[in-house]
PDB file of C-alpha atoms in Angstrom:
ATOM      1  CA  MET X 276       0.000   0.000   0.000  1.00 58.00           C
ATOM      2  CA  ASN X 277       1.056   3.554  -0.584  1.00 68.00           C
ATOM      3  CA  ASP X 278       1.167   5.799   2.426  1.00 73.00           C
ATOM      4  CA  ILE X 279       0.913   9.493   1.825  1.00 72.00           C
ATOM      5  CA  VAL X 280       3.131  11.474   4.133  1.00 67.00           C
ATOM      6  CA  ILE X 281       2.565  15.191   4.388  1.00 76.00           C
ATOM      7  CA  LYS X 282       5.472  17.093   5.846  1.00 85.00           C
ATOM      8  CA  LYS X 283       4.246  19.855   8.112  1.00 89.00           C
ATOM      9  CA  PRO X 284       6.186  23.145   8.176  1.00 95.00           C
ATOM     10  CA  ALA X 285       8.277  23.476  11.323  1.00 96.00           C
ATOM     11  CA  VAL X 286       8.219  26.639  13.436  1.00 97.00           C
ATOM     12  CA  TYR X 287      10.311  27.747  16.387  1.00 98.00           C
ATOM     13  CA  SER X 288       8.561  27.837  19.750  1.00 97.00           C
ATOM     14  CA  PRO X 289       8.742  31.054  21.778  1.00 97.00           C
ATOM     15  CA  LEU X 290      11.169  29.399  24.215  1.00 97.00           C
ATOM     16  CA  GLN X 291      13.422  28.295  21.351  1.00 97.00           C
ATOM     17  CA  ILE X 292      13.417  31.868  20.053  1.00 97.00           C
ATOM     18  CA  GLY X 293      14.158  33.277  23.514  1.00 97.00           C
ATOM     19  CA  LEU X 294      17.002  30.865  24.225  1.00 97.00           C
ATOM     20  CA  GLY X 295      18.324  31.114  20.671  1.00 97.00           C
ATOM     21  CA  SER X 296      18.380  34.892  21.015  1.00 97.00           C
ATOM     22  CA  PHE X 297      20.172  34.702  24.339  1.00 97.00           C
ATOM     23  CA  PHE X 298      22.879  32.310  23.205  1.00 96.00           C
ATOM     24  CA  GLY X 299      23.098  33.314  19.533  1.00 96.00           C
ATOM     25  CA  GLY X 300      22.847  37.081  19.869  1.00 96.00           C
ATOM     26  CA  PRO X 301      20.686  39.621  18.055  1.00 97.00           C
ATOM     27  CA  ILE X 302      21.466  38.202  14.611  1.00 97.00           C
ATOM     28  CA  ALA X 303      20.018  34.859  15.732  1.00 97.00           C
ATOM     29  CA  MET X 304      17.022  36.663  17.242  1.00 97.00           C
ATOM     30  CA  THR X 305      16.317  38.366  13.938  1.00 98.00           C
ATOM     31  CA  TYR X 306      16.729  35.134  11.985  1.00 98.00           C
ATOM     32  CA  PHE X 307      14.458  33.016  14.211  1.00 98.00           C
ATOM     33  CA  LEU X 308      11.678  35.614  14.228  1.00 98.00           C
ATOM     34  CA  TRP X 309      12.021  36.168  10.462  1.00 98.00           C
ATOM     35  CA  ASP X 310      11.947  32.437   9.707  1.00 97.00           C
ATOM     36  CA  ASN X 311       8.798  31.932  11.784  1.00 97.00           C
ATOM     37  CA  PHE X 312       6.996  34.805  10.078  1.00 98.00           C
ATOM     38  CA  ARG X 313       8.049  33.417   6.698  1.00 97.00           C
ATOM     39  CA  THR X 314       6.837  29.919   7.614  1.00 96.00           C
ATOM     40  CA  LEU X 315       3.528  31.360   8.862  1.00 96.00           C
ATOM     41  CA  ASP X 316       3.097  33.199   5.506  1.00 96.00           C
ATOM     42  CA  LYS X 317       3.232  36.635   7.144  1.00 97.00           C
ATOM     43  CA  VAL X 318       5.408  38.225   4.470  1.00 96.00           C
ATOM     44  CA  PRO X 319       5.069  41.892   5.553  1.00 97.00           C
ATOM     45  CA  ALA X 320       5.943  40.960   9.133  1.00 97.00           C
ATOM     46  CA  ALA X 321       8.952  38.971   7.888  1.00 97.00           C
ATOM     47  CA  ARG X 322      10.187  41.996   5.924  1.00 98.00           C
ATOM     48  CA  ASN X 323       9.648  44.282   8.914  1.00 97.00           C
ATOM     49  CA  THR X 324      11.544  41.841  11.125  1.00 97.00           C
ATOM     50  CA  LEU X 325      14.586  42.035   8.861  1.00 97.00           C
ATOM     51  CA  ALA X 326      14.453  45.839   8.704  1.00 98.00           C
ATOM     52  CA  PHE X 327      13.911  46.391  12.423  1.00 97.00           C
ATOM     53  CA  GLY X 328      16.386  43.623  13.298  1.00 97.00           C
ATOM     54  CA  PHE X 329      19.077  45.408  11.284  1.00 97.00           C
ATOM     55  CA  LEU X 330      18.245  48.721  12.965  1.00 98.00           C
ATOM     56  CA  PHE X 331      18.316  47.036  16.379  1.00 97.00           C
ATOM     57  CA  ILE X 332      21.734  45.524  15.689  1.00 96.00           C
ATOM     58  CA  VAL X 333      23.101  48.918  14.611  1.00 95.00           C
ATOM     59  CA  ALA X 334      21.559  50.555  17.700  1.00 95.00           C
ATOM     60  CA  LEU X 335      23.172  47.933  19.935  1.00 94.00           C
ATOM     61  CA  LEU X 336      26.558  48.577  18.364  1.00 92.00           C
ATOM     62  CA  VAL X 337      26.194  52.344  18.779  1.00 92.00           C
ATOM     63  CA  PHE X 338      24.594  52.598  22.208  1.00 90.00           C
ATOM     64  CA  THR X 339      25.997  49.643  24.169  1.00 87.00           C
ATOM     65  CA  PRO X 340      29.358  51.369  24.760  1.00 84.00           C
ATOM     66  CA  MET X 341      27.447  54.324  26.251  1.00 87.00           C
ATOM     67  CA  LEU X 342      25.775  52.219  28.952  1.00 84.00           C
ATOM     68  CA  PRO X 343      27.016  52.634  32.519  1.00 86.00           C
ATOM     69  CA  GLY X 344      29.847  50.330  33.522  1.00 82.00           C
ATOM     70  CA  GLU X 345      27.843  48.967  36.466  1.00 84.00           C
ATOM     71  CA  LEU X 346      25.293  47.435  34.087  1.00 84.00           C
ATOM     72  CA  PRO X 347      26.465  43.940  33.181  1.00 86.00           C
ATOM     73  CA  ALA X 348      26.494  43.181  29.454  1.00 80.00           C
ATOM     74  CA  ILE X 349      24.456  40.047  30.042  1.00 90.00           C
ATOM     75  CA  ALA X 350      21.549  42.231  31.227  1.00 92.00           C
ATOM     76  CA  VAL X 351      21.157  43.696  27.727  1.00 92.00           C
ATOM     77  CA  GLN X 352      21.288  40.201  26.262  1.00 94.00           C
ATOM     78  CA  PHE X 353      18.664  38.978  28.739  1.00 95.00           C
ATOM     79  CA  ILE X 354      16.338  41.903  28.012  1.00 95.00           C
ATOM     80  CA  TYR X 355      16.329  41.550  24.221  1.00 96.00           C
ATOM     81  CA  SER X 356      15.894  37.780  24.570  1.00 97.00           C
ATOM     82  CA  LEU X 357      12.802  38.333  26.703  1.00 97.00           C
ATOM     83  CA  VAL X 358      11.505  40.832  24.147  1.00 97.00           C
ATOM     84  CA  ALA X 359      12.040  38.276  21.358  1.00 97.00           C
ATOM     85  CA  LEU X 360      10.203  35.636  23.387  1.00 97.00           C
ATOM     86  CA  GLN X 361       7.296  38.024  23.960  1.00 97.00           C
ATOM     87  CA  MET X 362       7.192  38.949  20.269  1.00 97.00           C
ATOM     88  CA  ALA X 363       6.935  35.260  19.372  1.00 96.00           C
ATOM     89  CA  VAL X 364       4.126  34.725  21.887  1.00 97.00           C
ATOM     90  CA  THR X 365       2.227  37.814  20.747  1.00 96.00           C
ATOM     91  CA  TRP X 366       2.575  37.730  16.948  1.00 97.00           C
ATOM     92  CA  GLN X 367       3.437  34.123  16.194  1.00 97.00           C
ATOM     93  CA  LEU X 368       2.325  30.810  17.717  1.00 94.00           C
ATOM     94  CA  ARG X 369       2.392  29.829  21.371  1.00 95.00           C
ATOM     95  CA  LYS X 370       3.770  26.449  22.348  1.00 95.00           C
ATOM     96  CA  ASP X 371       0.314  24.963  22.982  1.00 96.00           C
ATOM     97  CA  ALA X 372      -0.909  26.251  19.604  1.00 95.00           C
ATOM     98  CA  ILE X 373       1.993  24.488  17.873  1.00 95.00           C
ATOM     99  CA  THR X 374       1.388  21.317  19.910  1.00 95.00           C
ATOM    100  CA  HIS X 375      -2.300  21.138  18.925  1.00 95.00           C
ATOM    101  CA  SER X 376      -1.806  22.358  15.374  1.00 92.00           C
ATOM    102  CA  ILE X 377      -2.577  20.073  12.471  1.00 91.00           C
ATOM    103  CA  ARG X 378      -0.663  22.401  10.165  1.00 94.00           C
ATOM    104  CA  TYR X 379       2.636  23.094  12.000  1.00 95.00           C
ATOM    105  CA  CYS X 380       5.186  21.162  14.035  1.00 94.00           C
ATOM    106  CA  PHE X 381       8.146  22.162  16.225  1.00 96.00           C
ATOM    107  CA  GLN X 382      11.539  23.002  14.795  1.00 96.00           C
ATOM    108  CA  SER X 383      14.324  20.799  16.165  1.00 96.00           C
ATOM    109  CA  ASN X 384      16.262  21.962  19.222  1.00 96.00           C
ATOM    110  CA  TRP X 385      19.408  20.725  17.490  1.00 97.00           C
ATOM    111  CA  ARG X 386      18.699  23.146  14.651  1.00 97.00           C
ATOM    112  CA  VAL X 387      18.444  26.005  17.139  1.00 97.00           C
ATOM    113  CA  LEU X 388      21.788  25.012  18.651  1.00 97.00           C
ATOM    114  CA  LEU X 389      23.492  24.585  15.281  1.00 97.00           C
ATOM    115  CA  PHE X 390      22.248  27.992  14.119  1.00 97.00           C
ATOM    116  CA  CYS X 391      23.236  29.734  17.373  1.00 97.00           C
ATOM    117  CA  ILE X 392      26.908  28.833  17.035  1.00 97.00           C
ATOM    118  CA  PRO X 393      27.653  30.630  13.728  1.00 97.00           C
ATOM    119  CA  PHE X 394      25.307  33.497  14.612  1.00 97.00           C
ATOM    120  CA  TYR X 395      27.133  34.024  17.915  1.00 97.00           C
ATOM    121  CA  PHE X 396      30.551  34.115  16.236  1.00 97.00           C
ATOM    122  CA  THR X 397      29.227  36.422  13.515  1.00 97.00           C
ATOM    123  CA  TRP X 398      27.883  38.775  16.193  1.00 96.00           C
ATOM    124  CA  LEU X 399      31.205  38.582  18.050  1.00 95.00           C
ATOM    125  CA  GLY X 400      33.064  39.455  14.842  1.00 96.00           C
ATOM    126  CA  VAL X 401      30.751  42.387  14.141  1.00 94.00           C
ATOM    127  CA  CYS X 402      31.283  43.685  17.694  1.00 92.00           C
ATOM    128  CA  LEU X 403      35.061  43.393  17.403  1.00 93.00           C
ATOM    129  CA  LEU X 404      35.020  45.115  14.040  1.00 93.00           C
ATOM    130  CA  ALA X 405      32.836  47.928  15.397  1.00 88.00           C
ATOM    131  CA  ALA X 406      35.152  48.340  18.403  1.00 87.00           C
ATOM    132  CA  LYS X 407      38.165  48.524  16.118  1.00 90.00           C
ATOM    133  CA  ILE X 408      36.528  51.144  13.871  1.00 86.00           C
ATOM    134  CA  SER X 409      35.455  53.415  16.758  1.00 72.00           C
TER     135      SER X 409
END
């Protein structure tokens, strides 16, 4: 007998986006949010995510050196990761919606990890380059 297998599109859960943003940096945050919007067929939101993500990255590079020295750098990372998580919950799918969905499934945690590594080193390189230029 022939079995028909329909592959469901995979989306990142809000927690995957939050943790991916924390460990992969703002480039990973932008990518995970953009990929979810693209998978959910929200093309204008995907375009806006790329534009605002780029502006956010530039703003981080410009304004992070101006922050007080008492503020740990990890606090900024924690805050934008929470914002990314909240954006995913508000404008994308919640975990329970993905679980009960007949249309979507979860993206692999391994994929999140494998994407975080190059995004983190790219972000590190951009930061070092920006520090060298200024």
